[in-house]
Short mmCIF file of C-alpha atoms in Angstrom, two decimals:
data_model
loop_
_atom_site.label_atom_id
_atom_site.label_comp_id
_atom_site.label_asym_id
_atom_site.label_seq_id
_atom_site.Cartn_x
_atom_site.Cartn_y
_atom_site.Cartn_z
CA MET A 11 217.42 61.61 76.39
CA PRO A 12 219.54 60.76 79.46
CA LYS A 13 221.89 57.82 79.06
CA GLU A 14 221.02 54.58 80.86
CA SER A 15 224.67 53.74 81.49
CA ALA A 16 226.21 55.80 84.28
CA PRO A 17 228.33 55.39 87.42
CA SER A 18 226.81 53.56 90.36
CA GLN A 19 226.73 56.84 92.27
CA LEU A 20 227.04 60.34 90.86
CA ALA A 21 227.44 63.06 93.46
CA VAL A 22 227.78 66.77 92.76
CA VAL A 23 229.44 68.69 95.58
CA GLY A 24 229.53 72.46 95.87
CA LEU A 25 232.57 74.02 97.53
CA PHE A 26 232.88 77.09 99.70
CA ALA A 27 236.38 78.35 100.49
CA GLY A 28 237.66 75.24 98.72
CA GLU A 29 235.79 72.75 100.93
CA PRO A 30 232.49 70.82 100.89
CA VAL A 31 229.73 72.03 103.22
CA GLY A 32 228.24 69.43 105.57
CA LYS A 33 229.08 65.85 106.48
CA ASP A 34 227.08 64.30 103.62
CA ALA A 35 229.04 66.36 101.11
CA TRP A 36 232.32 65.32 102.73
CA HIS A 37 231.25 61.66 102.66
CA ALA A 38 230.36 61.89 98.95
CA LEU A 39 233.82 63.28 98.23
CA GLU A 40 235.77 60.87 100.43
CA SER A 41 233.95 57.75 99.14
CA ALA A 42 234.45 58.66 95.48
CA GLU A 43 236.55 56.51 93.16
CA LEU A 44 236.77 59.34 90.63
CA VAL A 45 236.71 63.08 91.35
CA VAL A 46 235.99 65.53 88.56
CA GLY A 47 236.41 69.30 88.82
CA GLY A 48 238.29 72.40 87.87
CA GLN A 49 242.06 72.23 88.21
CA ARG A 50 242.09 74.85 90.96
CA HIS A 51 239.63 72.78 93.02
CA LEU A 52 241.56 69.54 92.49
CA SER A 53 244.78 71.27 93.51
CA VAL A 54 243.25 72.29 96.84
CA LEU A 55 241.35 69.05 97.57
CA ARG A 56 244.16 66.66 96.47
CA PRO A 57 241.83 63.64 96.25
CA SER A 58 243.38 60.26 97.03
CA CYS A 59 241.54 58.61 94.14
CA ARG A 60 241.73 59.24 90.41
CA SER A 61 240.75 62.68 89.17
CA ILE A 62 239.87 64.36 85.88
CA PRO A 63 240.20 68.12 85.44
CA ILE A 64 237.49 70.06 83.62
CA GLU A 65 239.23 72.08 80.95
CA GLY A 66 237.06 73.77 78.35
CA ASP A 67 234.87 71.32 76.45
CA LEU A 68 232.69 69.34 78.86
CA LYS A 69 231.85 66.48 76.47
CA PRO A 70 235.04 64.40 76.99
CA VAL A 71 234.53 64.72 80.75
CA LEU A 72 230.92 63.55 80.50
CA ASP A 73 232.07 60.63 78.35
CA ALA A 74 234.63 59.65 81.00
CA ILE A 75 231.98 59.84 83.75
CA GLU A 76 229.64 57.67 81.69
CA ALA A 77 232.35 55.02 81.32
CA GLU A 78 232.95 54.88 85.09
CA THR A 79 231.27 52.07 87.04
CA GLY A 80 232.17 53.19 90.57
CA HIS A 81 231.34 56.24 92.65
CA VAL A 82 231.96 59.60 90.94
CA CYS A 83 232.05 63.00 92.61
CA VAL A 84 231.92 66.21 90.55
CA VAL A 85 233.05 69.29 92.48
CA ALA A 86 232.22 72.89 91.60
CA SER A 87 232.14 76.30 93.24
CA GLY A 88 229.15 77.30 95.35
CA ASP A 89 225.76 75.96 94.32
CA PRO A 90 226.30 73.75 91.22
CA GLY A 91 222.57 73.93 90.48
CA PHE A 92 222.71 77.71 90.06
CA PHE A 93 224.08 78.42 86.56
CA GLY A 94 226.31 75.39 87.17
CA VAL A 95 227.24 71.89 86.09
CA VAL A 96 224.04 70.24 87.37
CA ARG A 97 222.22 71.23 84.19
CA SER A 98 224.69 69.44 81.89
CA LEU A 99 224.90 66.39 84.14
CA ALA A 100 221.11 66.11 84.36
CA GLU A 101 220.76 66.36 80.58
CA ARG A 102 223.28 63.55 80.13
CA PHE A 103 222.42 61.21 83.00
CA GLY A 104 218.98 62.29 84.27
CA HIS A 105 218.24 64.47 87.27
CA ASP A 106 217.01 61.52 89.36
CA ARG A 107 220.49 59.96 89.29
CA LEU A 108 222.22 62.99 90.78
CA GLU A 109 223.01 63.48 94.45
CA VAL A 110 223.59 67.20 94.83
CA HIS A 111 225.23 68.80 97.87
CA PRO A 112 225.22 72.59 97.33
CA ALA A 113 227.32 75.17 99.09
CA PRO A 114 226.27 78.85 99.29
CA SER A 115 226.19 80.37 95.82
CA SER A 116 228.56 83.18 94.97
CA ILE A 117 225.52 85.42 94.52
CA ALA A 118 224.26 84.67 98.03
CA ILE A 119 227.73 85.33 99.46
CA ALA A 120 228.17 88.55 97.48
CA PHE A 121 224.89 90.05 98.68
CA ALA A 122 225.61 88.83 102.22
CA ARG A 123 228.96 90.64 102.18
CA ILE A 124 227.26 93.97 101.45
CA GLY A 125 224.39 93.31 103.85
CA LEU A 126 221.53 93.23 101.34
CA SER A 127 218.77 90.73 100.68
CA TRP A 128 218.66 89.41 97.13
CA ASP A 129 215.23 87.83 96.79
CA ASP A 130 214.23 90.84 94.67
CA ALA A 131 217.44 90.97 92.62
CA VAL A 132 217.70 90.04 88.94
CA VAL A 133 220.60 87.63 88.39
CA VAL A 134 222.14 86.76 85.02
CA SER A 135 225.23 84.85 83.98
CA ALA A 136 227.86 85.80 81.43
CA HIS A 137 229.89 82.69 82.31
CA GLY A 138 229.81 80.32 79.37
CA ARG A 139 226.84 82.22 77.98
CA SER A 140 226.22 85.04 75.52
CA LEU A 141 227.29 88.49 76.72
CA GLU A 142 224.60 90.05 74.53
CA ALA A 143 221.84 88.01 76.18
CA ALA A 144 223.13 88.79 79.67
CA ILE A 145 223.33 92.53 78.95
CA ALA A 146 219.87 92.63 77.37
CA ALA A 147 218.40 90.92 80.45
CA ILE A 148 220.14 93.11 83.02
CA ALA A 149 219.42 96.33 81.08
CA LYS A 150 215.73 95.47 80.92
CA ALA A 151 215.71 94.65 84.62
CA LEU A 152 217.32 97.93 85.61
CA ASN A 153 214.12 99.75 84.65
CA THR A 154 212.11 98.02 87.35
CA ALA A 155 214.48 96.34 89.81
CA ASN A 156 216.72 98.07 92.37
CA LYS A 157 219.33 95.32 92.29
CA GLY A 158 220.98 93.19 89.67
CA ALA A 159 223.95 90.84 89.60
CA VAL A 160 226.07 89.39 86.82
CA LEU A 161 228.31 86.33 87.08
CA THR A 162 231.44 87.09 85.04
CA SER A 163 234.08 84.93 83.36
CA PRO A 164 237.50 85.13 81.68
CA THR A 165 235.82 85.75 78.32
CA ASN A 166 233.31 88.23 79.79
CA PRO A 167 235.14 89.94 82.70
CA PRO A 168 233.60 92.70 84.82
CA GLN A 169 234.94 95.51 82.62
CA ALA A 170 233.23 93.93 79.60
CA ILE A 171 229.94 94.06 81.50
CA GLY A 172 230.51 97.75 82.23
CA LYS A 173 231.42 98.63 78.65
CA ALA A 174 228.47 96.72 77.22
CA LEU A 175 226.00 98.43 79.57
CA LEU A 176 227.41 101.85 78.67
CA ASP A 177 226.97 100.95 74.99
CA VAL A 178 223.31 100.30 75.80
CA SER A 179 222.93 103.67 77.52
CA PRO A 180 225.39 106.33 78.72
CA LEU A 181 222.73 107.17 81.33
CA TYR A 182 224.03 104.21 83.32
CA ARG A 183 227.43 105.87 83.93
CA GLU A 184 226.79 106.77 87.56
CA LEU A 185 225.04 103.56 88.60
CA GLN A 186 226.61 102.15 91.76
CA VAL A 187 228.46 98.85 91.40
CA VAL A 188 230.14 96.40 93.77
CA VAL A 189 232.70 94.01 92.30
CA CYS A 190 232.98 90.91 94.51
CA SER A 191 236.05 88.80 93.74
CA GLN A 192 237.59 85.61 95.15
CA LEU A 193 234.65 85.15 97.53
CA GLY A 194 235.49 82.86 100.42
CA GLU A 195 239.19 82.89 99.54
CA PRO A 196 242.01 84.52 101.54
CA ASP A 197 242.35 87.33 98.98
CA GLU A 198 238.61 88.07 98.80
CA SER A 199 237.89 91.67 97.81
CA LEU A 200 234.89 93.97 97.50
CA THR A 201 235.25 97.14 95.46
CA ARG A 202 232.56 99.81 95.21
CA CYS A 203 232.61 102.05 92.14
CA THR A 204 230.46 103.56 89.41
CA LEU A 205 229.55 101.69 86.26
CA ASN A 206 231.86 104.00 84.33
CA GLU A 207 234.75 103.07 86.64
CA LEU A 208 233.85 99.42 86.18
CA ALA A 209 234.09 99.81 82.40
CA THR A 210 237.47 101.55 82.49
CA GLY A 211 239.14 99.35 85.13
CA ARG A 212 240.73 95.89 85.18
CA TRP A 213 239.15 93.27 87.42
CA ASP A 214 239.37 89.64 88.44
CA PRO A 215 237.48 87.80 85.69
CA LEU A 216 235.84 85.37 88.14
CA SER A 217 233.74 87.88 90.02
CA VAL A 218 230.19 88.80 90.83
CA VAL A 219 229.20 92.30 89.70
CA ILE A 220 226.33 93.72 91.74
CA ILE A 221 224.57 96.71 90.20
CA LEU A 222 222.55 98.92 92.52
CA ARG A 223 220.05 101.60 91.79
CA ASP A 224 219.45 104.24 94.48
CA GLN A 225 218.62 102.19 97.55
CA THR A 226 216.79 105.16 99.08
CA THR A 227 214.30 105.13 96.20
CA ALA A 228 211.00 103.37 96.83
CA SER A 229 210.76 100.05 95.04
CA ARG A 230 207.21 100.73 93.82
CA PRO A 231 206.82 102.33 90.37
CA THR A 232 207.08 106.10 90.37
CA LEU A 233 204.65 108.36 88.56
CA ALA A 234 206.98 110.19 86.20
CA TRP A 235 206.98 110.72 82.46
CA GLY A 236 208.16 113.18 79.82
CA LEU A 237 211.86 112.25 79.83
CA PRO A 238 214.32 114.89 78.56
CA GLU A 239 215.17 114.69 74.88
CA ASP A 240 218.80 113.82 75.61
CA CYS A 241 217.61 110.45 76.92
CA PHE A 242 217.02 109.45 73.28
CA GLU A 243 218.97 109.41 70.05
CA TYR A 244 217.25 111.45 67.33
CA ARG A 245 217.99 113.45 64.20
CA ASP A 246 217.30 117.05 63.21
CA GLY A 247 214.90 117.77 66.04
CA MET A 248 212.71 114.81 65.05
CA ILE A 249 211.51 114.06 68.57
CA THR A 250 208.39 114.93 70.54
CA LYS A 251 209.58 117.49 73.09
CA ALA A 252 209.48 116.40 76.72
CA GLU A 253 206.67 118.73 77.79
CA VAL A 254 204.51 117.94 74.76
CA ARG A 255 205.18 114.25 75.27
CA ALA A 256 204.10 114.52 78.90
CA VAL A 257 200.74 116.00 77.82
CA ALA A 258 200.28 113.39 75.08
CA LEU A 259 201.03 110.51 77.45
CA GLY A 260 198.52 111.85 79.94
CA LYS A 261 195.82 112.13 77.28
CA LEU A 262 196.52 108.57 76.09
CA ALA A 263 195.53 107.19 79.52
CA ILE A 264 197.91 104.28 79.01
CA PRO A 265 196.36 100.88 79.88
CA SER A 266 198.23 98.01 81.51
CA PHE A 267 197.52 95.66 78.59
CA GLY A 268 196.41 95.88 74.99
CA VAL A 269 197.91 97.24 71.77
CA LEU A 270 199.35 100.71 71.23
CA TRP A 271 200.48 102.20 67.93
CA ASP A 272 202.97 105.05 67.63
CA VAL A 273 202.51 106.22 64.05
CA GLY A 274 205.27 108.38 62.61
CA ALA A 275 207.38 107.37 65.57
CA GLY A 276 210.57 109.32 64.76
CA SER A 277 212.87 108.61 67.71
CA GLY A 278 210.29 106.33 69.34
CA SER A 279 210.22 108.42 72.52
CA VAL A 280 206.43 108.14 72.98
CA ALA A 281 206.37 104.41 72.26
CA ILE A 282 209.28 103.80 74.62
CA GLU A 283 207.73 105.71 77.52
CA CYS A 284 204.44 103.86 77.00
CA ALA A 285 206.24 100.50 77.00
CA ALA A 286 208.15 101.40 80.16
CA PHE A 287 204.92 102.49 81.85
CA ALA A 288 202.95 99.35 81.03
CA ARG A 289 205.03 96.19 80.65
CA GLY A 290 201.98 94.20 79.54
CA LEU A 291 201.25 96.57 76.65
CA ARG A 292 202.15 95.52 73.11
CA VAL A 293 203.74 98.61 71.56
CA ILE A 294 204.20 98.96 67.80
CA ALA A 295 206.15 101.86 66.30
CA VAL A 296 205.51 102.70 62.64
CA GLU A 297 208.27 104.72 60.97
CA ARG A 298 208.93 105.09 57.25
CA ASN A 299 212.56 106.23 57.56
CA ALA A 300 214.86 103.20 57.91
CA ASP A 301 217.58 105.13 59.79
CA ASP A 302 215.02 106.47 62.26
CA ALA A 303 213.64 102.94 62.69
CA LYS A 304 217.12 101.76 63.69
CA ARG A 305 217.31 104.61 66.20
CA ILE A 306 214.03 103.46 67.72
CA GLU A 307 215.54 100.01 68.28
CA VAL A 308 218.67 101.54 69.84
CA ASN A 309 216.59 103.78 72.09
CA ALA A 310 214.30 100.92 73.11
CA SER A 311 217.29 98.77 74.02
CA ALA A 312 218.80 101.62 76.05
CA HIS A 313 215.60 101.91 78.08
CA GLY A 314 215.19 98.16 78.46
CA VAL A 315 211.82 97.92 76.71
CA THR A 316 210.49 95.87 73.83
CA ILE A 317 209.12 97.75 70.82
CA GLU A 318 207.96 96.21 67.55
CA VAL A 319 209.22 98.46 64.76
CA VAL A 320 207.45 98.49 61.39
CA VAL A 321 209.47 100.20 58.64
CA ASP A 322 206.80 101.39 56.24
CA GLU A 323 204.69 104.43 55.44
CA ALA A 324 201.28 105.01 56.97
CA PRO A 325 198.45 104.52 56.27
CA ALA A 326 199.42 101.49 54.13
CA ALA A 327 201.58 100.11 56.95
CA LEU A 328 198.59 99.91 59.29
CA SER A 329 196.65 97.28 57.35
CA GLN A 330 198.68 94.35 58.73
CA LEU A 331 198.69 95.51 62.36
CA PRO A 332 196.36 94.28 65.12
CA ASP A 333 193.53 96.67 66.05
CA PRO A 334 194.80 99.17 68.62
CA ASP A 335 193.50 100.22 72.03
CA ARG A 336 195.59 103.41 71.93
CA VAL A 337 197.21 105.36 69.11
CA PHE A 338 199.62 108.25 69.12
CA VAL A 339 199.87 109.99 65.74
CA GLY A 340 203.08 111.96 65.60
CA GLY A 341 203.39 112.24 61.84
CA GLY A 342 201.37 112.11 58.65
CA GLY A 343 198.33 113.97 57.42
CA ILE A 344 194.60 113.65 58.05
CA GLU A 345 194.56 110.57 55.80
CA VAL A 346 196.64 108.78 58.45
CA LEU A 347 194.35 109.95 61.25
CA ASP A 348 191.26 108.73 59.36
CA ALA A 349 192.92 105.33 58.85
CA VAL A 350 193.61 105.16 62.58
CA LEU A 351 190.02 106.09 63.45
CA ALA A 352 188.77 103.31 61.19
CA ARG A 353 190.76 100.76 63.22
CA ILE A 354 190.65 101.96 66.84
CA LYS A 355 188.76 99.63 69.18
CA PRO A 356 185.59 100.92 70.90
CA GLY A 357 186.64 102.77 74.03
CA GLY A 358 190.12 103.31 72.64
CA ARG A 359 191.90 106.66 72.59
CA VAL A 360 193.72 108.58 69.90
CA VAL A 361 196.15 111.43 70.51
CA ALA A 362 197.65 113.41 67.62
CA THR A 363 200.10 116.31 67.55
CA TYR A 364 200.42 118.97 64.88
CA ALA A 365 202.50 122.04 64.19
CA ALA A 366 200.19 123.30 61.42
CA LEU A 367 196.85 124.84 62.44
CA ASP A 368 194.86 123.62 59.41
CA ARG A 369 195.63 119.96 60.08
CA ALA A 370 195.07 120.42 63.80
CA LEU A 371 191.59 121.88 63.18
CA GLN A 372 190.66 118.89 61.01
CA ALA A 373 191.89 116.57 63.76
CA TYR A 374 189.88 118.55 66.34
CA GLU A 375 186.73 118.07 64.25
CA ARG A 376 187.27 114.31 64.36
CA LEU A 377 188.54 113.89 67.91
CA GLY A 378 186.67 116.55 69.84
CA SER A 379 189.37 117.93 72.15
CA MET A 380 192.47 120.01 71.57
CA VAL A 381 194.99 122.09 73.50
CA GLU A 382 197.93 124.25 72.48
CA VAL A 383 201.15 123.44 74.33
CA SER A 384 203.47 126.44 74.43
CA VAL A 385 206.69 125.99 76.38
CA SER A 386 209.49 128.40 77.20
CA ARG A 387 212.63 126.93 78.70
CA ALA A 388 214.97 128.75 81.03
CA GLU A 389 218.47 129.55 79.79
CA SER A 390 221.27 131.07 81.83
CA ILE A 391 222.73 134.38 80.67
CA GLY A 392 225.62 135.30 82.89
CA ASN A 393 224.12 135.74 86.34
CA ASN A 394 220.61 135.97 84.96
CA VAL A 395 218.03 133.78 83.23
CA ARG A 396 215.99 134.22 80.09
CA PHE A 397 213.20 132.08 78.67
CA ALA A 398 213.55 130.72 75.13
CA ALA A 399 210.22 129.80 73.52
CA ASN A 400 209.75 126.51 71.66
CA ASN A 401 207.37 126.42 68.71
CA PRO A 402 203.83 125.75 69.97
CA VAL A 403 202.38 122.30 69.33
CA LEU A 404 198.67 121.49 69.02
CA VAL A 405 197.60 118.28 70.77
CA ALA A 406 194.23 116.79 69.76
CA TRP A 407 192.65 113.77 71.39
CA GLY A 408 189.44 111.78 71.63
CA GLN A 409 187.88 108.48 72.65
CA ALA A 410 186.21 105.95 70.37
CA THR A 411 182.58 104.93 70.81
CA ASN A 412 181.50 101.97 68.71
CA THR A 413 182.83 102.82 65.22
CA THR A 414 183.00 106.62 65.39
CA MET A 415 184.69 109.26 67.51
CA LYS A 416 182.81 111.57 69.80
CA THR A 417 182.65 115.19 68.76
CA ASN A 418 183.23 118.05 71.15
CA GLN A 419 184.21 115.64 73.92
CA HIS A 420 186.14 117.42 76.67
CA GLU A 421 187.85 116.17 79.79
#
């Protein structure tokens, strides 16, 4: 609860280029009997009254403000209500006791400098906050947003942001980045580079890192699926090949909401593409191999999607799961398929892939539709090209009606 004791006036003034913005902000500063702020701000402002520098732990500073009976002015960079000191002051003294005079935020200035709007940008802070949380948020956003920005700090400088994002996915290497440093100061700088160059360079720790996807790309979702296998970590070929995955995803007819199971998930490639396609879909990957389950989590993080991973063997693992609207069966025998069919909701769809013909025929009897996917990929040989055939995969699918599956249903 906010404290009842507090100074008679508590102003919070944002600074741009070391100065307040507007006459009311100047008045709040000049009428103060105590000025609180970072040492670099106090050195520039040189207040005529008493001052307290903010150095590390904020609690002693808040205690000193609480003991003050006169006018107090807290100064901070930019907009102090945007990832700033307003939050801590409001928690201690109550938001209704604050008089806030913001200046332009560093984010607003950074985007202004490169001539881009930022109402559609995802902004996170790594200043005084967890690097892991900031990276998870920005990585997830990069799947849907064209712009992102990270506020950095001495403990989490720009290069740390770059390295952490590359740890999430090496696919981010060529993302375009703008490092905006010392905004509004005489030595202000803007540096354009790739994310890889960001990770390997040395930068001013108090910067804004803007991350840009291709600005020529339409902001609406694109209709694309069947990512190459090298977009995922996997072991010993245990991944649904891109072309087979593309067919399976199409047959699933992925809904915007509901529950989807990926049974025998392996690398999690199907589950991950489904989750990326439909953000409102609850996706559950069932995988008995613990190492593979960890890979699913790594792959999901790299693609910025949320997957629930169940480490257990089907069909026993399915008993505790919510009834599904869609199921992809990538592993297990007919016993697993029968367990899935017993749980699928009416109107739901099941897609199953098989390498063995006998299992595929049993699945076809239950599901009603099947296709063989045979793919040959081009390989360069000197100045020529040859086609190397992958093993054919049989894809069976069907739609639930009431409690049973239709037979001989074709699309």
